[in-house]
Amino acid sequence: MKKTLTMAALVLLSSATASAVATEITGNAKAGQNKVAMCIGCHGIAGYRTAFPEVYRVPILGGQNAKYIEMALHGYKNGDRKYSTMYAIAASLSDQDIADIAEYYAAQK
């Protein structure tokens, strides 16, 4: 009985791992180009500072590491990073949108 349960657990684990690998998302910079309209207003202006909720310098995203951008957007989306405007934007993005936007900005020089 114990051996059967162990085997069943291994089968479930291996199928879950295969599913996770099969659903890995690859970003597409060309597709991302059509998804950044809401980003450009803040992240495309050199030296731009925002005044809400506090004054801070908004980073330029062009040339940034794609994985960093993905992690940041997912952080805003799930609430680990706190900024209401970025939360609202990130919450509206699919995982594919995030990967595409990250690749688009990473490809900029």
Short mmCIF file of N, CA and C in Angstrom, two decimals:
data_model
loop_
_atom_site.label_atom_id
_atom_site.label_comp_id
_atom_site.label_asym_id
_atom_site.label_seq_id
_atom_site.Cartn_x
_atom_site.Cartn_y
_atom_site.Cartn_z
N MET A 1 0.82 -1.20 0.00
CA MET A 1 0.00 0.00 0.00
C MET A 1 0.87 1.26 0.00
N LYS A 2 1.89 1.26 0.89
CA LYS A 2 2.77 2.41 0.98
C LYS A 2 3.52 2.64 -0.33
N LYS A 3 3.93 1.55 -0.95
CA LYS A 3 4.65 1.63 -2.22
C LYS A 3 3.74 2.21 -3.31
N THR A 4 2.48 1.83 -3.31
CA THR A 4 1.51 2.33 -4.29
C THR A 4 1.27 3.82 -4.10
N LEU A 5 1.17 4.27 -2.85
CA LEU A 5 0.98 5.70 -2.58
C LEU A 5 2.20 6.50 -3.01
N THR A 6 3.38 5.96 -2.75
CA THR A 6 4.61 6.63 -3.15
C THR A 6 4.67 6.78 -4.67
N MET A 7 4.35 5.71 -5.37
CA MET A 7 4.35 5.76 -6.83
C MET A 7 3.32 6.75 -7.36
N ALA A 8 2.15 6.77 -6.75
CA ALA A 8 1.10 7.71 -7.17
C ALA A 8 1.56 9.14 -6.95
N ALA A 9 2.21 9.39 -5.83
CA ALA A 9 2.71 10.74 -5.54
C ALA A 9 3.77 11.15 -6.56
N LEU A 10 4.64 10.23 -6.92
CA LEU A 10 5.68 10.53 -7.92
C LEU A 10 5.07 10.82 -9.29
N VAL A 11 4.05 10.07 -9.66
CA VAL A 11 3.38 10.31 -10.94
C VAL A 11 2.74 11.69 -10.95
N LEU A 12 2.05 12.05 -9.85
CA LEU A 12 1.43 13.38 -9.77
C LEU A 12 2.47 14.49 -9.82
N LEU A 13 3.57 14.30 -9.09
CA LEU A 13 4.63 15.30 -9.08
C LEU A 13 5.25 15.47 -10.46
N SER A 14 5.52 14.39 -11.14
CA SER A 14 6.13 14.49 -12.46
C SER A 14 5.18 15.12 -13.46
N SER A 15 3.89 14.84 -13.37
CA SER A 15 2.94 15.45 -14.31
C SER A 15 2.78 16.93 -14.01
N ALA A 16 2.82 17.32 -12.73
CA ALA A 16 2.73 18.73 -12.37
C ALA A 16 3.96 19.48 -12.88
N THR A 17 5.13 18.86 -12.77
CA THR A 17 6.36 19.48 -13.26
C THR A 17 6.31 19.63 -14.77
N ALA A 18 5.83 18.63 -15.47
CA ALA A 18 5.71 18.70 -16.93
C ALA A 18 4.74 19.81 -17.33
N SER A 19 3.66 19.97 -16.58
CA SER A 19 2.69 21.04 -16.89
C SER A 19 3.30 22.41 -16.68
N ALA A 20 4.08 22.55 -15.61
CA ALA A 20 4.72 23.84 -15.34
C ALA A 20 5.70 24.20 -16.45
N VAL A 21 6.45 23.23 -16.93
CA VAL A 21 7.40 23.48 -18.01
C VAL A 21 6.65 23.81 -19.30
N ALA A 22 5.56 23.12 -19.56
CA ALA A 22 4.80 23.33 -20.79
C ALA A 22 4.14 24.71 -20.82
N THR A 23 3.86 25.31 -19.66
CA THR A 23 3.19 26.60 -19.63
C THR A 23 4.15 27.77 -19.45
N GLU A 24 5.45 27.52 -19.55
CA GLU A 24 6.42 28.60 -19.43
C GLU A 24 6.16 29.62 -20.54
N ILE A 25 6.14 30.87 -20.18
CA ILE A 25 5.80 31.93 -21.12
C ILE A 25 7.08 32.59 -21.63
N THR A 26 7.14 32.79 -22.92
CA THR A 26 8.27 33.47 -23.56
C THR A 26 7.77 34.81 -24.07
N GLY A 27 8.48 35.87 -23.71
CA GLY A 27 8.10 37.19 -24.16
C GLY A 27 8.47 37.44 -25.61
N ASN A 28 7.73 38.35 -26.23
CA ASN A 28 7.94 38.72 -27.63
C ASN A 28 8.02 40.24 -27.70
N ALA A 29 9.22 40.76 -28.01
CA ALA A 29 9.43 42.21 -28.03
C ALA A 29 8.52 42.90 -29.04
N LYS A 30 8.31 42.29 -30.20
CA LYS A 30 7.45 42.90 -31.21
C LYS A 30 6.01 43.02 -30.71
N ALA A 31 5.51 41.98 -30.04
CA ALA A 31 4.16 42.04 -29.47
C ALA A 31 4.11 43.07 -28.35
N GLY A 32 5.20 43.17 -27.59
CA GLY A 32 5.27 44.13 -26.49
C GLY A 32 5.17 45.57 -26.94
N GLN A 33 5.64 45.85 -28.15
CA GLN A 33 5.59 47.20 -28.69
C GLN A 33 4.16 47.74 -28.73
N ASN A 34 3.20 46.86 -28.92
CA ASN A 34 1.80 47.27 -28.98
C ASN A 34 1.13 47.29 -27.61
N LYS A 35 1.89 47.05 -26.54
CA LYS A 35 1.32 46.95 -25.21
C LYS A 35 1.88 47.98 -24.23
N VAL A 36 2.71 48.90 -24.70
CA VAL A 36 3.39 49.81 -23.79
C VAL A 36 2.84 51.24 -23.79
N ALA A 37 1.72 51.47 -24.45
CA ALA A 37 1.18 52.83 -24.53
C ALA A 37 0.98 53.46 -23.15
N MET A 38 0.51 52.66 -22.19
CA MET A 38 0.26 53.22 -20.86
C MET A 38 1.55 53.38 -20.05
N CYS A 39 2.65 52.81 -20.51
CA CYS A 39 3.93 52.89 -19.80
C CYS A 39 4.72 54.14 -20.20
N ILE A 40 4.61 54.50 -21.48
CA ILE A 40 5.45 55.56 -22.05
C ILE A 40 5.27 56.90 -21.35
N GLY A 41 4.06 57.21 -20.93
CA GLY A 41 3.77 58.50 -20.30
C GLY A 41 4.63 58.82 -19.11
N CYS A 42 5.07 57.81 -18.38
CA CYS A 42 5.93 58.02 -17.22
C CYS A 42 7.34 57.48 -17.44
N HIS A 43 7.43 56.28 -17.99
CA HIS A 43 8.72 55.60 -18.08
C HIS A 43 9.49 55.92 -19.35
N GLY A 44 8.96 56.79 -20.19
CA GLY A 44 9.65 57.15 -21.42
C GLY A 44 10.18 58.58 -21.42
N ILE A 45 10.10 59.24 -20.29
CA ILE A 45 10.51 60.65 -20.21
C ILE A 45 11.74 60.74 -19.29
N ALA A 46 12.86 61.10 -19.88
CA ALA A 46 14.09 61.23 -19.09
C ALA A 46 13.92 62.27 -17.99
N GLY A 47 14.30 61.90 -16.77
CA GLY A 47 14.24 62.83 -15.64
C GLY A 47 12.84 63.06 -15.08
N TYR A 48 11.85 62.31 -15.53
CA TYR A 48 10.47 62.52 -15.06
C TYR A 48 10.34 62.19 -13.58
N ARG A 49 9.61 63.03 -12.88
CA ARG A 49 9.32 62.81 -11.46
C ARG A 49 7.81 62.83 -11.28
N THR A 50 7.34 61.98 -10.41
CA THR A 50 5.92 61.95 -10.11
C THR A 50 5.68 62.64 -8.78
N ALA A 51 4.50 63.14 -8.57
CA ALA A 51 4.18 63.85 -7.33
C ALA A 51 3.14 63.11 -6.49
N PHE A 52 2.72 61.93 -6.91
CA PHE A 52 1.70 61.22 -6.15
C PHE A 52 2.09 59.76 -6.01
N PRO A 53 2.05 59.16 -4.90
CA PRO A 53 1.69 59.72 -3.58
C PRO A 53 2.84 60.48 -2.95
N GLU A 54 4.03 60.38 -3.49
CA GLU A 54 5.16 61.18 -3.05
C GLU A 54 6.04 61.46 -4.26
N VAL A 55 6.92 62.43 -4.14
CA VAL A 55 7.78 62.79 -5.26
C VAL A 55 8.94 61.79 -5.34
N TYR A 56 9.12 61.21 -6.50
CA TYR A 56 10.26 60.34 -6.74
C TYR A 56 10.53 60.29 -8.24
N ARG A 57 11.75 59.91 -8.58
CA ARG A 57 12.17 59.81 -9.98
C ARG A 57 11.62 58.51 -10.57
N VAL A 58 10.98 58.62 -11.71
CA VAL A 58 10.45 57.45 -12.41
C VAL A 58 11.56 56.89 -13.30
N PRO A 59 11.86 55.60 -13.17
CA PRO A 59 12.96 55.04 -13.96
C PRO A 59 12.60 54.87 -15.44
N ILE A 60 13.59 55.08 -16.28
CA ILE A 60 13.47 54.79 -17.70
C ILE A 60 13.61 53.27 -17.83
N LEU A 61 12.71 52.62 -18.55
CA LEU A 61 12.72 51.17 -18.64
C LEU A 61 13.55 50.62 -19.80
N GLY A 62 13.79 51.43 -20.83
CA GLY A 62 14.54 50.97 -21.99
C GLY A 62 15.92 50.46 -21.60
N GLY A 63 16.25 49.22 -22.00
CA GLY A 63 17.54 48.63 -21.71
C GLY A 63 17.60 47.89 -20.39
N GLN A 64 16.53 47.95 -19.61
CA GLN A 64 16.49 47.24 -18.33
C GLN A 64 16.41 45.73 -18.57
N ASN A 65 16.87 44.95 -17.64
CA ASN A 65 16.83 43.49 -17.72
C ASN A 65 15.38 43.00 -17.74
N ALA A 66 15.06 42.12 -18.70
CA ALA A 66 13.68 41.64 -18.87
C ALA A 66 13.17 40.92 -17.62
N LYS A 67 13.99 40.08 -17.02
CA LYS A 67 13.54 39.34 -15.83
C LYS A 67 13.24 40.30 -14.68
N TYR A 68 14.02 41.36 -14.56
CA TYR A 68 13.76 42.35 -13.52
C TYR A 68 12.41 43.02 -13.75
N ILE A 69 12.13 43.41 -14.99
CA ILE A 69 10.85 44.05 -15.30
C ILE A 69 9.71 43.09 -15.01
N GLU A 70 9.86 41.84 -15.41
CA GLU A 70 8.82 40.84 -15.14
C GLU A 70 8.59 40.70 -13.64
N MET A 71 9.66 40.57 -12.88
CA MET A 71 9.52 40.41 -11.43
C MET A 71 8.86 41.64 -10.81
N ALA A 72 9.23 42.82 -11.28
CA ALA A 72 8.64 44.05 -10.75
C ALA A 72 7.14 44.11 -11.06
N LEU A 73 6.77 43.84 -12.30
CA LEU A 73 5.35 43.88 -12.67
C LEU A 73 4.54 42.83 -11.91
N HIS A 74 5.09 41.64 -11.77
CA HIS A 74 4.38 40.61 -10.98
C HIS A 74 4.29 41.05 -9.52
N GLY A 75 5.33 41.71 -9.02
CA GLY A 75 5.30 42.22 -7.64
C GLY A 75 4.20 43.25 -7.44
N TYR A 76 4.03 44.15 -8.39
CA TYR A 76 2.93 45.12 -8.31
C TYR A 76 1.59 44.41 -8.42
N LYS A 77 1.50 43.47 -9.34
CA LYS A 77 0.25 42.76 -9.60
C LYS A 77 -0.23 41.98 -8.37
N ASN A 78 0.70 41.33 -7.67
CA ASN A 78 0.28 40.54 -6.51
C ASN A 78 0.35 41.30 -5.19
N GLY A 79 0.71 42.58 -5.24
CA GLY A 79 0.69 43.41 -4.05
C GLY A 79 1.95 43.42 -3.22
N ASP A 80 3.00 42.71 -3.67
CA ASP A 80 4.26 42.74 -2.93
C ASP A 80 4.94 44.10 -3.04
N ARG A 81 4.77 44.75 -4.16
CA ARG A 81 5.28 46.11 -4.36
C ARG A 81 4.09 47.05 -4.22
N LYS A 82 4.29 48.15 -3.53
CA LYS A 82 3.19 49.06 -3.22
C LYS A 82 3.31 50.37 -4.00
N TYR A 83 2.44 50.54 -4.94
CA TYR A 83 2.25 51.82 -5.64
C TYR A 83 0.93 51.68 -6.39
N SER A 84 -0.05 52.45 -6.01
CA SER A 84 -1.42 52.24 -6.50
C SER A 84 -1.54 52.32 -8.02
N THR A 85 -0.85 53.24 -8.65
CA THR A 85 -0.94 53.36 -10.11
C THR A 85 -0.36 52.13 -10.78
N MET A 86 0.81 51.69 -10.33
CA MET A 86 1.43 50.51 -10.92
C MET A 86 0.62 49.26 -10.63
N TYR A 87 0.01 49.18 -9.45
CA TYR A 87 -0.85 48.04 -9.14
C TYR A 87 -2.00 47.96 -10.14
N ALA A 88 -2.65 49.10 -10.38
CA ALA A 88 -3.80 49.14 -11.29
C ALA A 88 -3.39 48.72 -12.71
N ILE A 89 -2.25 49.18 -13.14
CA ILE A 89 -1.78 48.83 -14.49
C ILE A 89 -1.39 47.34 -14.54
N ALA A 90 -0.57 46.90 -13.61
CA ALA A 90 -0.10 45.52 -13.61
C ALA A 90 -1.24 44.53 -13.44
N ALA A 91 -2.23 44.88 -12.65
CA ALA A 91 -3.37 43.98 -12.43
C ALA A 91 -4.15 43.73 -13.72
N SER A 92 -4.05 44.66 -14.66
CA SER A 92 -4.78 44.51 -15.92
C SER A 92 -4.01 43.69 -16.95
N LEU A 93 -2.76 43.33 -16.64
CA LEU A 93 -1.90 42.63 -17.59
C LEU A 93 -1.93 41.12 -17.37
N SER A 94 -1.94 40.37 -18.46
CA SER A 94 -1.79 38.92 -18.37
C SER A 94 -0.31 38.60 -18.20
N ASP A 95 0.00 37.36 -17.85
CA ASP A 95 1.39 36.95 -17.76
C ASP A 95 2.10 37.10 -19.10
N GLN A 96 1.39 36.84 -20.20
CA GLN A 96 1.97 37.01 -21.53
C GLN A 96 2.25 38.48 -21.81
N ASP A 97 1.32 39.37 -21.43
CA ASP A 97 1.54 40.81 -21.60
C ASP A 97 2.80 41.25 -20.86
N ILE A 98 2.95 40.79 -19.63
CA ILE A 98 4.11 41.15 -18.82
C ILE A 98 5.40 40.68 -19.48
N ALA A 99 5.42 39.45 -19.95
CA ALA A 99 6.62 38.92 -20.62
C ALA A 99 6.93 39.70 -21.89
N ASP A 100 5.90 40.05 -22.66
CA ASP A 100 6.10 40.81 -23.90
C ASP A 100 6.63 42.21 -23.61
N ILE A 101 6.06 42.89 -22.64
CA ILE A 101 6.50 44.24 -22.28
C ILE A 101 7.95 44.19 -21.78
N ALA A 102 8.27 43.21 -20.96
CA ALA A 102 9.63 43.08 -20.45
C ALA A 102 10.63 42.88 -21.59
N GLU A 103 10.30 42.04 -22.54
CA GLU A 103 11.19 41.81 -23.68
C GLU A 103 11.32 43.06 -24.54
N TYR A 104 10.22 43.78 -24.72
CA TYR A 104 10.25 45.01 -25.51
C TYR A 104 11.23 46.01 -24.90
N TYR A 105 11.09 46.25 -23.59
CA TYR A 105 11.98 47.23 -22.95
C TYR A 105 13.41 46.74 -22.87
N ALA A 106 13.61 45.46 -22.68
CA ALA A 106 14.98 44.91 -22.63
C ALA A 106 15.70 45.08 -23.96
N ALA A 107 14.96 45.08 -25.04
CA ALA A 107 15.54 45.20 -26.38
C ALA A 107 15.91 46.66 -26.72
N GLN A 108 15.44 47.61 -25.93
CA GLN A 108 15.75 49.03 -26.17
C GLN A 108 17.17 49.34 -25.72
N LYS A 109 17.80 50.24 -26.41
CA LYS A 109 19.16 50.65 -26.04
C LYS A 109 19.20 52.04 -25.53
#
